[in-house]
Amino acid sequence: MTQPGLSDRHDVELAALAAASDRRAFGELVRRHSSTVRALLRRMGAQPSLADDIAQDAFILAYERCTEFRGEGTFAAWVKRIAARLYLKRREKEARYVSEDSAEDQVSSVDPLGRFDLDAALQTLSEAERLCVSLGHGAGMTHPEIAAALNLPLGTVKSHVKRGLDKLRQILNPGAGETGRDSHVG
């Protein structure tokens, strides 16, 4: 009698198999979640090639630590947190070599058909706002976790998240602020 295919199994079951050194099971997890991990890293500000590299490193680390995944949250959220932390460490390590441009490029976040582009809208935020919003809403981190990861006071993180979300609301739904309506972004 044959076992169900790996694609039919739940992430928690695949993670348990991977913890027992089943590389095919972990490969299925990578197949399922690699694009969302790379997308989070790009939204945090990583260039595509760097996002690919960090995503790969995150999955390698996740495989090595698969026994630590308890299934209390989703596997996707767990591996996104690993990737986000790796990106922040890389940013911190390279910060001394990178100088920021004073002029930021304005990116259109609405296409001709009126659809919005969240990635373009995120690029209009300050780096701190983009990181805080991406970590909170993309990686599922709490405000205290973001504060610890970025080494910022909790109040500062909350301010960055609030300002970032307010700016995104204005960019993605410009009429909402004028009429008093509020839309949910995230």
Coordinates of C-alpha atoms in Angstrom, one line a residue:
M1 CA 0.0 0.0 0.0
T2 CA 1.4 3.4 -1.0
Q3 CA 1.5 6.5 1.2
P4 CA -0.3 9.6 0.2
G5 CA 1.8 11.9 -2.0
L6 CA 3.7 14.7 -0.3
S7 CA 1.6 17.3 -2.0
D8 CA -1.5 15.9 -0.1
R9 CA 0.1 16.3 3.3
H10 CA -0.3 19.2 5.8
D11 CA 2.7 21.4 6.5
V12 CA 2.9 20.2 10.1
E13 CA 3.2 16.6 8.9
L14 CA 5.8 17.6 6.3
A15 CA 7.8 19.4 8.9
A16 CA 7.8 16.4 11.2
L17 CA 9.0 14.2 8.3
A18 CA 11.7 16.8 7.5
A19 CA 12.8 16.8 11.2
A20 CA 13.3 13.0 10.7
S21 CA 15.7 13.8 7.8
D22 CA 13.2 13.4 4.9
R23 CA 14.6 15.8 2.3
R24 CA 11.7 15.2 -0.1
A25 CA 9.2 16.4 2.5
F26 CA 11.2 19.5 3.2
G27 CA 11.5 20.1 -0.6
E28 CA 7.7 20.1 -0.7
L29 CA 7.7 22.8 2.0
V30 CA 10.2 24.9 0.0
R31 CA 8.1 24.5 -3.1
R32 CA 5.0 25.6 -1.3
H33 CA 6.4 28.6 0.5
S34 CA 9.5 29.9 -1.3
S35 CA 7.7 32.5 -3.4
T36 CA 6.0 34.1 -0.4
V37 CA 9.3 34.2 1.5
R38 CA 11.0 35.9 -1.4
A39 CA 8.1 38.3 -1.8
L40 CA 8.3 39.3 1.8
L41 CA 12.1 40.0 1.5
R42 CA 11.5 42.1 -1.6
R43 CA 8.8 44.1 0.2
M44 CA 11.3 44.7 3.1
G45 CA 13.6 46.3 0.5
A46 CA 15.8 43.4 -0.7
Q47 CA 16.8 43.4 -4.3
P48 CA 15.5 40.3 -6.2
S49 CA 18.9 38.5 -6.2
L50 CA 19.5 39.2 -2.5
A51 CA 15.9 38.1 -1.7
D52 CA 16.6 34.8 -3.5
D53 CA 19.9 34.3 -1.6
I54 CA 18.4 35.1 1.8
A55 CA 15.3 32.9 1.1
Q56 CA 17.7 30.0 0.3
D57 CA 19.6 30.6 3.5
A58 CA 16.4 30.8 5.5
F59 CA 15.2 27.5 4.2
I60 CA 18.6 25.9 4.9
L61 CA 18.4 27.2 8.5
A62 CA 14.8 26.0 8.7
Y63 CA 15.8 22.5 7.6
E64 CA 18.5 22.5 10.2
R65 CA 16.1 23.6 12.9
C66 CA 13.0 21.7 11.8
T67 CA 12.8 20.0 15.1
E68 CA 12.1 23.4 16.7
F69 CA 8.9 23.9 14.6
R70 CA 6.0 22.9 16.9
G71 CA 3.1 23.6 14.6
E72 CA 1.8 26.3 16.9
G73 CA 1.6 28.7 14.0
T74 CA 1.9 28.1 10.3
F75 CA 5.1 26.9 8.8
A76 CA 5.0 29.8 6.3
A77 CA 5.0 32.3 9.2
W78 CA 7.8 30.5 10.9
V79 CA 10.1 30.4 7.9
K80 CA 9.2 34.1 7.0
R81 CA 10.4 35.1 10.5
I82 CA 13.6 33.3 10.0
A83 CA 14.1 35.0 6.6
A84 CA 13.2 38.4 8.0
R85 CA 15.7 38.1 10.8
L86 CA 18.4 37.0 8.3
Y87 CA 17.7 40.0 6.2
L88 CA 17.9 42.3 9.1
K89 CA 21.2 40.8 10.2
R90 CA 22.5 41.2 6.6
R91 CA 21.3 44.8 6.5
E92 CA 23.0 45.6 9.8
K93 CA 26.2 44.0 8.8
E94 CA 26.3 45.8 5.5
A95 CA 25.0 49.2 6.8
R96 CA 28.5 50.6 7.3
Y97 CA 29.2 50.1 3.6
V98 CA 26.0 51.5 2.2
S99 CA 25.2 55.1 1.9
E100 CA 21.6 56.1 1.4
D101 CA 20.5 58.4 -1.5
S102 CA 18.9 61.6 -0.4
A103 CA 16.5 61.7 -3.2
E104 CA 13.9 58.9 -3.2
D105 CA 12.3 57.8 -6.5
Q106 CA 8.6 58.2 -6.6
V107 CA 6.9 55.1 -7.8
S108 CA 3.4 54.9 -9.2
S109 CA 1.4 52.5 -7.1
V110 CA -1.7 52.5 -9.4
D111 CA -1.7 51.1 -12.9
P112 CA -3.8 52.5 -15.8
L113 CA -6.7 50.2 -15.0
G114 CA -6.9 51.5 -11.4
R115 CA -5.5 48.5 -9.7
F116 CA -3.0 49.1 -7.0
D117 CA 0.5 47.7 -6.6
L118 CA 1.3 47.1 -2.9
D119 CA 5.0 46.6 -3.7
A120 CA 5.2 50.0 -5.4
A121 CA 3.3 51.6 -2.6
L122 CA 5.6 50.1 0.0
Q123 CA 8.6 51.6 -1.8
T124 CA 7.2 55.1 -1.1
L125 CA 7.5 54.6 2.6
S126 CA 10.6 55.5 4.6
E127 CA 12.9 52.5 5.2
A128 CA 11.9 52.3 8.8
E129 CA 8.2 52.4 8.0
R130 CA 8.6 49.8 5.2
L131 CA 10.5 47.4 7.5
C132 CA 8.1 47.7 10.4
V133 CA 5.0 47.3 8.3
S134 CA 6.6 44.4 6.3
L135 CA 7.7 42.6 9.5
G136 CA 4.3 43.0 11.2
H137 CA 2.0 42.3 8.3
G138 CA 4.3 40.2 6.0
A139 CA 6.3 38.2 8.6
G140 CA 3.6 38.1 11.2
M141 CA 5.8 39.5 13.9
T142 CA 4.4 41.4 16.9
H143 CA 5.4 44.9 17.8
P144 CA 7.6 43.7 20.6
E145 CA 9.3 41.2 18.3
I146 CA 9.9 43.9 15.7
A147 CA 11.3 46.3 18.3
A148 CA 13.7 43.6 19.4
A149 CA 14.7 42.6 15.9
L150 CA 15.3 46.3 14.9
N151 CA 16.7 47.3 18.3
L152 CA 14.1 50.1 18.5
P153 CA 11.9 51.3 21.3
L154 CA 8.4 49.7 21.2
G155 CA 6.7 53.1 20.9
T156 CA 8.9 54.0 17.9
V157 CA 7.9 50.7 16.2
K158 CA 4.2 51.4 16.8
S159 CA 4.6 54.9 15.4
H160 CA 6.4 53.6 12.2
V161 CA 3.7 50.9 11.7
K162 CA 0.9 53.5 12.2
R163 CA 2.4 56.1 9.9
G164 CA 3.3 53.5 7.3
L165 CA -0.2 52.0 7.3
D166 CA -1.7 55.5 7.2
K167 CA 0.5 56.4 4.2
L168 CA -0.4 53.1 2.4
R169 CA -4.1 53.8 3.0
Q170 CA -3.7 57.2 1.5
I171 CA -1.8 55.9 -1.5
L172 CA -4.0 52.9 -2.2
N173 CA -7.3 54.6 -1.4
P174 CA -6.8 58.3 -1.7
G175 CA -10.5 59.2 -1.2
A176 CA -10.8 57.4 2.1
G177 CA -9.1 60.1 4.2
E178 CA -11.4 62.8 2.7
T179 CA -14.7 61.1 3.4
G180 CA -13.7 59.7 6.8
R181 CA -13.9 56.1 5.6
D182 CA -11.2 53.8 6.7
S183 CA -9.9 50.8 4.7
H184 CA -7.9 47.9 6.0
V185 CA -4.4 47.4 4.5
G186 CA -2.3 44.4 5.5

